[in-house]
Coordinates of C-alpha atoms in Angstrom, one line a residue:
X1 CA 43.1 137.9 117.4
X2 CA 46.1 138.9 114.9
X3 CA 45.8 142.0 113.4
X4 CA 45.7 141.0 109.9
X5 CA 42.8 138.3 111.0
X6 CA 41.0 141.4 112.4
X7 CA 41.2 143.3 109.7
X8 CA 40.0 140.7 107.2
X9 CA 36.8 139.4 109.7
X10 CA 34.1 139.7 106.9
X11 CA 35.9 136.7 105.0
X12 CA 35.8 134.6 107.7
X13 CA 32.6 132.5 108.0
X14 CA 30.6 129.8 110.1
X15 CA 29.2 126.9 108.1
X16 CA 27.5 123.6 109.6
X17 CA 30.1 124.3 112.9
X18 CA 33.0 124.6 110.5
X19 CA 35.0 127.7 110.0
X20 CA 35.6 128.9 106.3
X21 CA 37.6 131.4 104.6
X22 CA 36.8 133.3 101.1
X23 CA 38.1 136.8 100.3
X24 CA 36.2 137.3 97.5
X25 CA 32.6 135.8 97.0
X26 CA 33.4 134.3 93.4
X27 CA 37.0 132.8 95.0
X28 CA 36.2 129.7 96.4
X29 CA 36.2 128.7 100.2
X30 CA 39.1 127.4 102.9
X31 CA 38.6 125.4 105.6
X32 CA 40.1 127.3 108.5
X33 CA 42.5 124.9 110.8
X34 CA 43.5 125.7 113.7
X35 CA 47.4 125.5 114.8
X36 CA 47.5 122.1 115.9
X37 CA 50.3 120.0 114.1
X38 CA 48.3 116.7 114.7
X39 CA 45.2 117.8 113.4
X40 CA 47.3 119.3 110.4
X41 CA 48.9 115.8 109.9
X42 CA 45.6 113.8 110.0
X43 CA 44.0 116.3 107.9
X44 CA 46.6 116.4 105.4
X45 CA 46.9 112.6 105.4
X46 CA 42.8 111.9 105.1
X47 CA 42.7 114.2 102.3
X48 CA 45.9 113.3 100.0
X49 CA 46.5 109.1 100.8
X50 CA 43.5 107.9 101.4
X51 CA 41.0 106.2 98.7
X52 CA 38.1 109.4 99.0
X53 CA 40.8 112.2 99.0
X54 CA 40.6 115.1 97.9
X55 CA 42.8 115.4 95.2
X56 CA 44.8 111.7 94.8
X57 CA 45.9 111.5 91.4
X58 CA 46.0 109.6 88.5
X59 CA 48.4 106.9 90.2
X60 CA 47.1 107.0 93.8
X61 CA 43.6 106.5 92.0
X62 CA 44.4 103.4 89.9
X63 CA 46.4 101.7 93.0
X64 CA 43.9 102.8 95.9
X65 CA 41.6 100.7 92.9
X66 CA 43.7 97.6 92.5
X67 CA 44.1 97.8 96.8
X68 CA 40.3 98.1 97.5
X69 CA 38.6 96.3 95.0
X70 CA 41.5 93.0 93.9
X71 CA 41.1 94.5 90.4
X72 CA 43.7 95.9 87.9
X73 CA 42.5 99.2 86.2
X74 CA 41.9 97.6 83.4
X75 CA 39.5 94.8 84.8
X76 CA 37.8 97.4 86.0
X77 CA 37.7 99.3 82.7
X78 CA 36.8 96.2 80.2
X79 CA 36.3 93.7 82.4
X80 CA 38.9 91.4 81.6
X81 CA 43.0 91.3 81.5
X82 CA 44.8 91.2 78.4
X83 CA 46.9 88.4 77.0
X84 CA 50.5 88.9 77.0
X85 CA 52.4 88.2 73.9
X86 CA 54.6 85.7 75.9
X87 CA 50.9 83.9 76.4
X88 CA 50.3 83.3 73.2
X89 CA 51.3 79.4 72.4
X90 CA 50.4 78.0 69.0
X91 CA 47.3 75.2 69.3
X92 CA 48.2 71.5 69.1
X93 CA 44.8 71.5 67.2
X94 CA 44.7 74.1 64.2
X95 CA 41.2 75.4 64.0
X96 CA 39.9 77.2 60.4
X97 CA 41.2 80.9 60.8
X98 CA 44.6 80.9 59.2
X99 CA 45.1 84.9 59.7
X100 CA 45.5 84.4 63.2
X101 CA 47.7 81.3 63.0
X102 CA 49.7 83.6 60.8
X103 CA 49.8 85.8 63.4
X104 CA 50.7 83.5 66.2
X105 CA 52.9 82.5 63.8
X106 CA 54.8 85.8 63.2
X107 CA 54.6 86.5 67.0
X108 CA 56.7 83.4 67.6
X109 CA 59.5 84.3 65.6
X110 CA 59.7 87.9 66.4
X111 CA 59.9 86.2 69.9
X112 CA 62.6 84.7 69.3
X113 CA 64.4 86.8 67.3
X114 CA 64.1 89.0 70.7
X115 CA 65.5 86.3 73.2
X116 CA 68.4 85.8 70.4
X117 CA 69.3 89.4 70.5
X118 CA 69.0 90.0 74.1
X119 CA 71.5 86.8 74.6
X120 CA 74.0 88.8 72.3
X121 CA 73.6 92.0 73.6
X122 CA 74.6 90.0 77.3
X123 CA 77.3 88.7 75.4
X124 CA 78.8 91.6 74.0
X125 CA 78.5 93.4 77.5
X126 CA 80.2 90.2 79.2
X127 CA 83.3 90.5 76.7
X128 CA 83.8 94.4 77.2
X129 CA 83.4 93.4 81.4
X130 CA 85.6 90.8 81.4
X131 CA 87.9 92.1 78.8
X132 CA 90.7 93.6 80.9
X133 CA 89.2 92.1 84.3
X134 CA 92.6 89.6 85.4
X135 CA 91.4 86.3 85.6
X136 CA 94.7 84.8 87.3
X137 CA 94.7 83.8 90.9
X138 CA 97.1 84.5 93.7
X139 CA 98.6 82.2 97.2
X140 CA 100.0 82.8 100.2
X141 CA 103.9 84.0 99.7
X142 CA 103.5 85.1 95.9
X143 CA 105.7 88.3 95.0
X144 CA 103.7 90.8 93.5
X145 CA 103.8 94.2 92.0
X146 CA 101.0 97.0 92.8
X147 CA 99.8 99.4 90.4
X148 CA 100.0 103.0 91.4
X149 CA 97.5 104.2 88.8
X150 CA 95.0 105.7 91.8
X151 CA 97.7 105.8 94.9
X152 CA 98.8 109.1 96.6
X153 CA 101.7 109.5 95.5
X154 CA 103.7 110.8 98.7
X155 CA 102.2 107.9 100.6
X156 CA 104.1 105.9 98.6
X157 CA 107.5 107.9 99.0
X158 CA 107.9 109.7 95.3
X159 CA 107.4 113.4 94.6
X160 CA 107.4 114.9 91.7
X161 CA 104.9 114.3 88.7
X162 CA 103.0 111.5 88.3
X163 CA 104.4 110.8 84.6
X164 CA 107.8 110.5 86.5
X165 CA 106.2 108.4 89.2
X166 CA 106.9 104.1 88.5
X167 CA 104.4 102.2 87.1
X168 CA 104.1 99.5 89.3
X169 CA 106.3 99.3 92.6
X170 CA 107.2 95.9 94.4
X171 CA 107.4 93.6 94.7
X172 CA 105.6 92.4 98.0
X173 CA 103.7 89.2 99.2
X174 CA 100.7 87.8 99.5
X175 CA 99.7 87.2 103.1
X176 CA 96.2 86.1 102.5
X177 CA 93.1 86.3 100.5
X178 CA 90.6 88.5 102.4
X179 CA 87.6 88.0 99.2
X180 CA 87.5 86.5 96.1
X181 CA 89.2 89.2 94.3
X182 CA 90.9 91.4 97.2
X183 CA 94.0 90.6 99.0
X184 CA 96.7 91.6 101.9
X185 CA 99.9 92.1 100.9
X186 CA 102.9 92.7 103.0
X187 CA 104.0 97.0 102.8
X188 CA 106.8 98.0 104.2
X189 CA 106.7 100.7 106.6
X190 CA 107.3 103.6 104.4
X191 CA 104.7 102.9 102.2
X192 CA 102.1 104.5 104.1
X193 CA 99.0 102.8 102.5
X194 CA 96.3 100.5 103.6
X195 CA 97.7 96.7 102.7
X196 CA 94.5 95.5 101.1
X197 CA 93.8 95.8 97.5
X198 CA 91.0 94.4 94.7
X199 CA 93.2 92.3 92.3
X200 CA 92.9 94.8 89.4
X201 CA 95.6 96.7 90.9
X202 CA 98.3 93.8 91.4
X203 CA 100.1 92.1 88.6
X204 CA 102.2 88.9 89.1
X205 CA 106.1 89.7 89.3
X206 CA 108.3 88.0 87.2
X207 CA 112.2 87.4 88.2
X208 CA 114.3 88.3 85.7
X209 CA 116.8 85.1 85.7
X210 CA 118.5 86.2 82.9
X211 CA 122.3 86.9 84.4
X212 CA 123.0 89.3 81.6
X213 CA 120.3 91.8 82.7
X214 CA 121.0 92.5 86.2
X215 CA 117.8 93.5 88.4
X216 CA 117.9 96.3 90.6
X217 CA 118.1 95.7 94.5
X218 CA 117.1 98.3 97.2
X219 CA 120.3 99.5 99.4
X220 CA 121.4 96.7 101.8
X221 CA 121.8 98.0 105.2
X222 CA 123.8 95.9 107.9
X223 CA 123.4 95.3 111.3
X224 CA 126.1 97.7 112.1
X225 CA 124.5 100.3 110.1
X226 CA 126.7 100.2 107.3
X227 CA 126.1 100.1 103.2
X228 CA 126.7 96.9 102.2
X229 CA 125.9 95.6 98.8
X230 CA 123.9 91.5 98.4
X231 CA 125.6 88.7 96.8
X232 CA 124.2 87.1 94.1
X233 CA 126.6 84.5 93.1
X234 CA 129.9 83.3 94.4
X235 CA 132.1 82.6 91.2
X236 CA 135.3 81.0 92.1
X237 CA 137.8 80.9 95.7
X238 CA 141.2 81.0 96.5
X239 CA 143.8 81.0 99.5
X240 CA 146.6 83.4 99.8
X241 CA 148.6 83.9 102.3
X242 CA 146.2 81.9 104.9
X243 CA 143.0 83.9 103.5
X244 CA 140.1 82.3 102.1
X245 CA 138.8 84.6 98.9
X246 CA 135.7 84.3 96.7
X247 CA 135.1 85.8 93.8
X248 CA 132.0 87.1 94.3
X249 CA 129.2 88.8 91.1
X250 CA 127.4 91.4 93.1
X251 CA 123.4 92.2 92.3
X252 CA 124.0 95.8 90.4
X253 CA 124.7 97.2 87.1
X254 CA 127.7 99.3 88.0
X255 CA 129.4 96.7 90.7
X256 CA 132.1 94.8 89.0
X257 CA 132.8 91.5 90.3
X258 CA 135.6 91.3 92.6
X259 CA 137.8 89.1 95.1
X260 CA 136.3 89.2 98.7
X261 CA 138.0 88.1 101.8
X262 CA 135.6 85.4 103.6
X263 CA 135.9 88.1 106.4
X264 CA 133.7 90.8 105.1
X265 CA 130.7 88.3 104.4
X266 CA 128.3 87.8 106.7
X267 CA 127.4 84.2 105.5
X268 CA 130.0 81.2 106.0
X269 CA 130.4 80.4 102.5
X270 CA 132.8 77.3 103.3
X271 CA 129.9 74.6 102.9
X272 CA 129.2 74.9 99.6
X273 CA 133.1 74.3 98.4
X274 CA 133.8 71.7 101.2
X275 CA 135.7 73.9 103.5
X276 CA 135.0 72.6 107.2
X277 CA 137.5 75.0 108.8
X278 CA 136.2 78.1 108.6
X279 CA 134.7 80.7 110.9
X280 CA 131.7 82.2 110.4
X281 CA 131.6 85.6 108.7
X282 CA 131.0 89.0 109.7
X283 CA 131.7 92.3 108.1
X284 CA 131.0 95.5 106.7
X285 CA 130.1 94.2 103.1
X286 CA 126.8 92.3 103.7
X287 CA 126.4 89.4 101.4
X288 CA 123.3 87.1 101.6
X289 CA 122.9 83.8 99.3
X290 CA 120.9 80.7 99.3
X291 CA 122.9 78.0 98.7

């Protein structure tokens, strides 16, 4: 026997084959379990969730009530369930108390003042919702631009502050809709994110055909591993000395136009001025045109 039990044996007691503590004789008495986990669990279990606990409450009363017996609390109380307002229809037939057709009456139109308010409260939170949620869609091969409002900045190659950092970056396509409002675009490799995103963070990229504004182009690299710069319009040609030229208007604020021999371009650009001679182009000025 512990010590401590051994030392406290007077308050330890045997009552109808049940062991009892009480330390003090107005204190009141414990039932003595021994240390058995199951037993604990059972006994805990019989005296807390059961209907004729111990101690259940005010809640585990009223539901081990309604779970028993099939009747709400207050069935049991007043022997009867209360009407709802919602319950209460006017008569077809009007009977002789007119206080409580007033009533029903009143109830009616507070009723419906209710559903009216609730359908503009729904309303009003639909508008805030839907207020900045984009409602346009996007297909397979659309260019557009992605917001970097919650990106990691050195995942998308720019260091610095985020107040320096570009608004939107872009564009890139649309490979496919994966949801209803998320889609795959198409990253290059050096933006080191994951290519699917909700449609809150992409925005629909407008090309800027105005030839007055020139839009900036990322650096062309050739095959050869040279700079080149692209070609956005061939302007005029001419032939000296056995060379084919093209004027050529370069993408790029700062490039002037100037007079190319067909030599440096990489695309033939003989078909679109009837020339059926000519060789096709390679060089260290890349140049690439739909035409």
């Amino acid at each position: 026997m512990h010590r401590r039990i051994r030392a406290n044996i007077d308050y330890f007691f045997l009552d109808d084959g049940i062991l009892y503590f009480q330390p003090r004789r107005d204190s009141p008495r414990r039932i003595c379990v021994p240390d058995d986990r199951d037993l604990k669990d059972i006994i805990l279990y019989e005296h807390h969730n059961v209907a004729s606990s111990g101690h259940p409450g005010c809640l585990k009363t009223l539901l081990a009530l309604q779970e028993n017996t099939g009747m709400s609390p207050f069935v049991a109380d007043h022997g009867y369930n209360p009407r709802s307002v919602g319950a209460l229809v006017l008569p077809t037939q009007r009977g002789h108390s007119q206080s409580s057709l007033r009533f029903l009456d009143k109830q009616q139109v507070i009723l419906h003042q209710c559903q009216d308010e609730l359908e503009m409260a729904q309303a009003t939170m639909k508008y805030f919702h839907d207020r900045n949620r984009p409602t346009y869609r996007f297909e397979p091969g659309d260019q557009v631009l992605l917001d970097t409002r919650n990106l990691d900045l050195p995942h998308i190659g720019v260091l610095g502050r985020r107040k320096l950092a570009p608004r939107f970056i872009g564009p890139y396509p649309i490979i496919r809709a994966t949801t209803p409002d998320t889609y795959q675009i198409g990253l290059p490799p050096e933006v080191k994110l994951h290519n699917k995103f909700l449609i809150s963070y992409l925005r629909p990229y407008q090309l800027d055909t105005n030839s007055k504004r020139l839009n900036d182009v990322p650096r062309l690299i050739t095959r050869d591993g040279l700079n080149g710069l692209q070609v956005q319009v061939i302007i005029n040609k001419r032939l000296r000395q056995n060379t084919l030229y093209y004027k050529v208007r370069w993408y790029g604020r700062d490039v002037a136009d100037s007079w190319e021999p067909a030599n440096v371009l990489i695309v033939d650009m003989s078909a679109p001025f009837g020339w059926t001679s000519c060789p096709a182009y390679y060089g260290a000025v890349g140049g690439a045109i739909s035409c």
